[in-house]
Short mmCIF file of C-alpha atoms in Angstrom, two decimals:
data_model
loop_
_atom_site.label_atom_id
_atom_site.label_comp_id
_atom_site.label_asym_id
_atom_site.label_seq_id
_atom_site.Cartn_x
_atom_site.Cartn_y
_atom_site.Cartn_z
CA ALA A 67 -25.16 14.24 -70.66
CA ILE A 68 -24.37 14.41 -74.38
CA SER A 69 -27.99 13.48 -75.21
CA LEU A 70 -29.31 16.13 -72.79
CA LEU A 71 -26.95 18.70 -74.47
CA LYS A 72 -28.21 17.71 -77.98
CA ALA A 73 -31.91 18.08 -76.77
CA ALA A 74 -31.03 21.54 -75.41
CA ILE A 75 -29.29 22.63 -78.55
CA LEU A 76 -32.11 21.38 -80.62
CA GLY A 77 -34.54 23.63 -78.48
CA ILE A 78 -32.50 26.77 -79.77
CA LYS A 79 -33.57 28.38 -82.89
CA ALA A 80 -31.77 27.27 -85.96
CA GLU A 81 -30.48 30.75 -86.64
CA LYS A 82 -28.91 31.01 -83.16
CA ARG A 83 -27.17 27.60 -82.94
CA TYR A 84 -24.07 28.63 -84.65
CA MET A 85 -23.27 30.90 -81.73
CA TYR A 86 -22.63 27.70 -79.51
CA LEU A 87 -20.66 25.83 -82.02
CA SER A 88 -17.07 27.29 -81.41
CA SER A 89 -17.19 26.82 -77.62
CA CYS A 90 -19.36 23.59 -77.58
CA LEU A 91 -17.35 21.18 -79.83
CA PRO A 92 -13.97 22.04 -78.38
CA THR A 93 -15.13 21.46 -74.85
CA LEU A 94 -16.56 18.01 -75.92
CA LEU A 95 -13.43 17.11 -77.44
CA LYS A 96 -11.40 17.73 -74.26
CA ARG A 97 -13.93 16.31 -71.76
CA CYS A 98 -15.57 13.36 -73.57
CA THR A 99 -12.86 11.70 -75.54
CA ALA A 100 -11.35 9.47 -72.79
CA CYS A 101 -11.96 5.85 -72.69
CA ASP A 102 -12.81 5.63 -69.05
CA HIS A 103 -15.66 3.13 -68.92
CA GLY A 104 -14.53 0.44 -71.18
CA LEU A 105 -14.42 0.26 -75.03
CA ASP A 106 -18.14 -0.55 -75.62
CA HIS A 107 -19.38 2.53 -73.63
CA PHE A 108 -16.62 4.62 -75.58
CA VAL A 109 -18.21 3.39 -78.91
CA GLU A 110 -21.61 4.56 -77.65
CA ARG A 111 -20.34 7.93 -76.73
CA LEU A 112 -18.50 8.37 -80.05
CA GLU A 113 -21.83 7.79 -81.69
CA ALA A 114 -23.71 10.31 -79.54
CA LEU A 115 -21.01 12.93 -80.16
CA LYS A 116 -21.28 12.41 -83.93
CA GLU A 117 -25.04 12.81 -83.88
CA LEU A 118 -24.76 15.92 -81.69
CA ALA A 119 -22.15 17.47 -84.02
CA LEU A 120 -24.19 16.83 -87.12
CA ILE A 121 -27.27 18.99 -85.90
CA PHE A 122 -25.18 22.15 -86.34
CA PRO A 123 -24.93 21.95 -90.24
CA GLN A 124 -28.42 20.76 -90.44
CA ALA A 125 -29.48 24.01 -88.90
CA SER A 126 -28.41 25.94 -91.66
CA LYS A 127 -30.42 23.88 -94.17
CA GLU A 128 -33.68 24.78 -91.92
CA LEU A 129 -33.25 28.56 -92.50
CA ASP A 130 -35.57 30.00 -95.16
CA THR A 131 -35.11 33.55 -96.25
CA GLU A 132 -36.16 35.32 -99.55
CA ASP A 133 -33.42 38.12 -99.24
CA ASP A 134 -30.36 37.46 -101.61
CA GLU A 135 -27.79 39.04 -99.28
CA GLU A 136 -29.20 37.17 -96.43
CA LYS A 137 -29.05 33.90 -98.39
CA ALA A 138 -25.44 34.49 -99.16
CA ARG A 139 -24.54 35.17 -95.56
CA LYS A 140 -26.43 32.04 -94.39
CA LYS A 141 -24.69 30.10 -96.99
CA MET A 142 -21.23 31.26 -95.84
CA GLN A 143 -22.37 30.56 -92.27
CA GLY A 144 -23.47 27.09 -93.19
CA LYS A 145 -19.98 26.38 -94.85
CA VAL A 146 -18.24 27.53 -91.74
CA MET A 147 -20.23 25.22 -89.55
CA GLN A 148 -19.63 22.37 -92.01
CA SER A 149 -15.97 22.90 -91.96
CA MET A 150 -15.85 23.15 -88.03
CA VAL A 151 -17.92 20.04 -87.71
CA SER A 152 -15.95 18.05 -90.22
CA ALA A 153 -12.73 18.98 -88.37
CA PHE A 154 -14.43 17.97 -85.03
CA LEU A 155 -15.33 14.52 -86.44
CA LEU A 156 -11.85 13.98 -87.87
CA LYS A 157 -10.35 14.83 -84.41
CA LEU A 158 -12.64 12.35 -82.99
CA LEU A 159 -11.36 9.77 -85.52
CA GLN A 160 -7.78 10.62 -84.58
CA LYS A 161 -8.45 10.22 -80.78
CA ALA A 162 -10.49 7.05 -81.35
CA PHE A 163 -8.26 5.33 -83.74
CA PRO A 164 -5.48 4.23 -81.41
CA LEU A 165 -8.04 2.86 -78.84
CA LEU A 166 -10.43 1.09 -81.22
CA MET A 167 -8.03 -0.15 -83.86
CA PRO A 168 -4.63 -0.47 -82.05
CA VAL A 169 -1.77 -1.35 -84.29
CA THR A 170 0.95 -3.56 -82.71
CA ALA A 171 3.16 -3.60 -85.90
CA LEU A 172 3.20 -2.94 -89.77
CA ASP A 173 3.93 -5.47 -92.28
CA LEU A 174 4.60 -4.59 -95.94
CA GLU A 175 3.85 -7.68 -97.84
CA SER A 176 4.59 -7.98 -101.51
CA ALA A 177 2.15 -9.12 -104.17
CA THR A 178 2.52 -9.73 -107.80
CA VAL A 179 -0.24 -8.25 -109.96
CA ALA A 180 -0.02 -8.17 -113.67
CA SER A 181 3.74 -8.90 -113.44
CA GLU A 182 4.38 -5.84 -111.42
CA GLN A 183 5.54 -5.68 -107.72
CA ARG A 184 3.13 -3.82 -105.51
CA GLY A 185 3.21 -3.34 -101.89
CA LYS A 186 0.18 -3.48 -99.55
CA LEU A 187 0.47 -2.01 -96.18
CA LYS A 188 -0.87 -4.57 -93.57
CA LEU A 189 -1.61 -3.73 -89.99
CA LEU A 190 -1.01 -6.20 -87.26
CA HIS A 191 -3.64 -5.86 -84.48
CA GLY A 192 -3.69 -7.05 -80.82
CA SER A 193 -6.02 -9.66 -79.47
CA GLY A 194 -8.61 -7.03 -78.36
CA PHE A 195 -9.21 -6.02 -81.85
CA ARG A 196 -13.00 -6.24 -82.83
CA GLU A 197 -14.70 -5.55 -86.20
CA SER A 198 -17.50 -3.41 -84.72
CA HIS A 199 -14.83 -0.90 -83.64
CA VAL A 200 -13.77 -0.57 -87.19
CA THR A 201 -17.34 0.11 -88.19
CA CYS A 202 -17.42 2.87 -85.64
CA LEU A 203 -14.44 4.49 -86.96
CA CYS A 204 -15.66 4.21 -90.74
CA ASN A 205 -18.93 5.88 -89.61
CA LEU A 206 -16.94 8.58 -88.03
CA ALA A 207 -14.80 9.13 -91.17
CA GLN A 208 -17.77 9.10 -93.50
CA ALA A 209 -19.72 11.59 -91.44
CA ALA A 210 -16.66 13.86 -91.55
CA ALA A 211 -16.34 13.59 -95.41
CA ARG A 212 -20.15 14.18 -95.75
CA SER A 213 -19.98 17.22 -93.59
CA SER A 214 -17.01 18.82 -95.20
CA PRO A 215 -17.83 21.82 -97.49
CA ARG A 216 -14.73 20.59 -99.73
CA ALA A 217 -14.20 17.22 -101.21
CA MET A 218 -11.79 15.03 -99.22
CA LEU A 219 -9.52 14.58 -102.31
CA ALA A 220 -8.85 18.24 -102.38
CA LEU A 221 -8.05 18.34 -98.63
CA LEU A 222 -5.72 15.29 -99.21
CA GLU A 223 -3.95 17.02 -102.06
CA GLU A 224 -2.96 19.81 -99.81
CA MET A 225 -1.84 17.62 -96.83
CA ASP A 226 1.07 19.05 -95.18
CA LEU A 227 3.79 16.32 -94.11
CA GLY A 228 6.17 18.94 -92.70
CA ASP A 229 4.54 18.58 -89.17
CA PRO A 230 2.70 15.36 -89.09
CA GLN A 231 2.08 15.61 -85.29
CA GLY A 232 0.60 19.17 -85.43
CA ASP A 233 -2.90 19.81 -84.41
CA GLY A 234 -3.59 21.73 -87.62
CA GLY A 235 -3.74 25.04 -85.67
CA GLY A 236 -6.39 24.53 -83.16
CA ASP A 237 -9.11 21.94 -81.86
CA LEU A 238 -11.53 22.72 -84.82
CA GLU A 239 -8.74 22.73 -87.49
CA ILE A 240 -8.12 19.63 -89.75
CA SER A 241 -4.77 18.16 -88.77
CA PRO A 242 -2.27 16.17 -91.15
CA LEU A 243 -2.63 13.15 -88.71
CA SER A 244 -6.42 12.97 -88.92
CA LEU A 245 -6.26 13.08 -92.62
CA ALA A 246 -3.62 10.29 -92.63
CA ILE A 247 -5.92 8.13 -90.48
CA PHE A 248 -8.91 8.75 -92.93
CA VAL A 249 -6.47 7.49 -95.81
CA LEU A 250 -5.54 4.66 -93.91
CA MET A 251 -9.16 3.62 -93.21
CA ALA A 252 -9.79 3.92 -96.92
CA GLU A 253 -6.65 1.87 -97.53
CA GLN A 254 -7.58 -0.90 -95.04
CA VAL A 255 -11.34 -1.25 -95.30
CA PRO A 256 -12.49 0.31 -98.48
CA GLN A 257 -15.67 -1.79 -98.60
CA LYS A 258 -16.68 -0.02 -95.32
CA MET A 259 -15.48 3.37 -96.61
CA PHE A 260 -17.35 3.47 -99.91
CA PRO A 261 -17.83 5.75 -101.77
CA TYR A 262 -14.77 7.46 -100.10
CA VAL A 263 -12.13 5.33 -101.82
CA LEU A 264 -8.50 6.16 -102.62
CA PRO A 265 -7.45 7.10 -105.99
CA LEU A 266 -4.64 5.28 -107.67
CA CYS A 267 -2.63 8.59 -107.92
CA ILE A 268 -1.85 8.53 -104.15
CA SER A 269 1.42 6.44 -104.10
CA LYS A 270 2.27 3.86 -101.75
CA LEU A 271 5.00 5.94 -100.25
CA ARG A 272 2.61 8.85 -99.52
CA ARG A 273 0.12 6.43 -98.06
CA VAL A 274 2.81 4.99 -95.62
CA ASN A 275 3.87 8.59 -94.70
#
């Protein structure tokens, strides 16, 4: 069904696709993010949802106009689409994380580096944990970062910890929890998240929060 929807949207003129964005992606978030046919099928579905979402910002790049005012309008329209798609992908990451990378416990193990005590947050996983699921989550996180019209560091600096369970204001708004999961992925598997790595200025306490 997702592939069929993608084909239908690709059949729409590029300049008209944005009209379907605000209704299409929230509906997919509500209807297609349940793990109801096993984890392997869920991973395939996440990949299909990611590919579908990415055709919207791509449409703005296909538009060609010589009018300066029209160019400015299309550029702004493209940024809005990028922002909504990035938020959608981060919400997918948020919904998929507890299913694909379930954490049974946290362990703060100490390590001595250059005579300095530093802590590393260690996640303890259950028996069903699979490395391929981590790759799927990293692909979602990287696609969200590439789609965003703003650098992820800029978003992280503005992260509000006052309401960590909030949805950010709506289905296509970035939530604090989705950003926290992005940070966690960058902390735990930096080799898979490259070039989206954590700067040293994000303290251990902030990462744990």
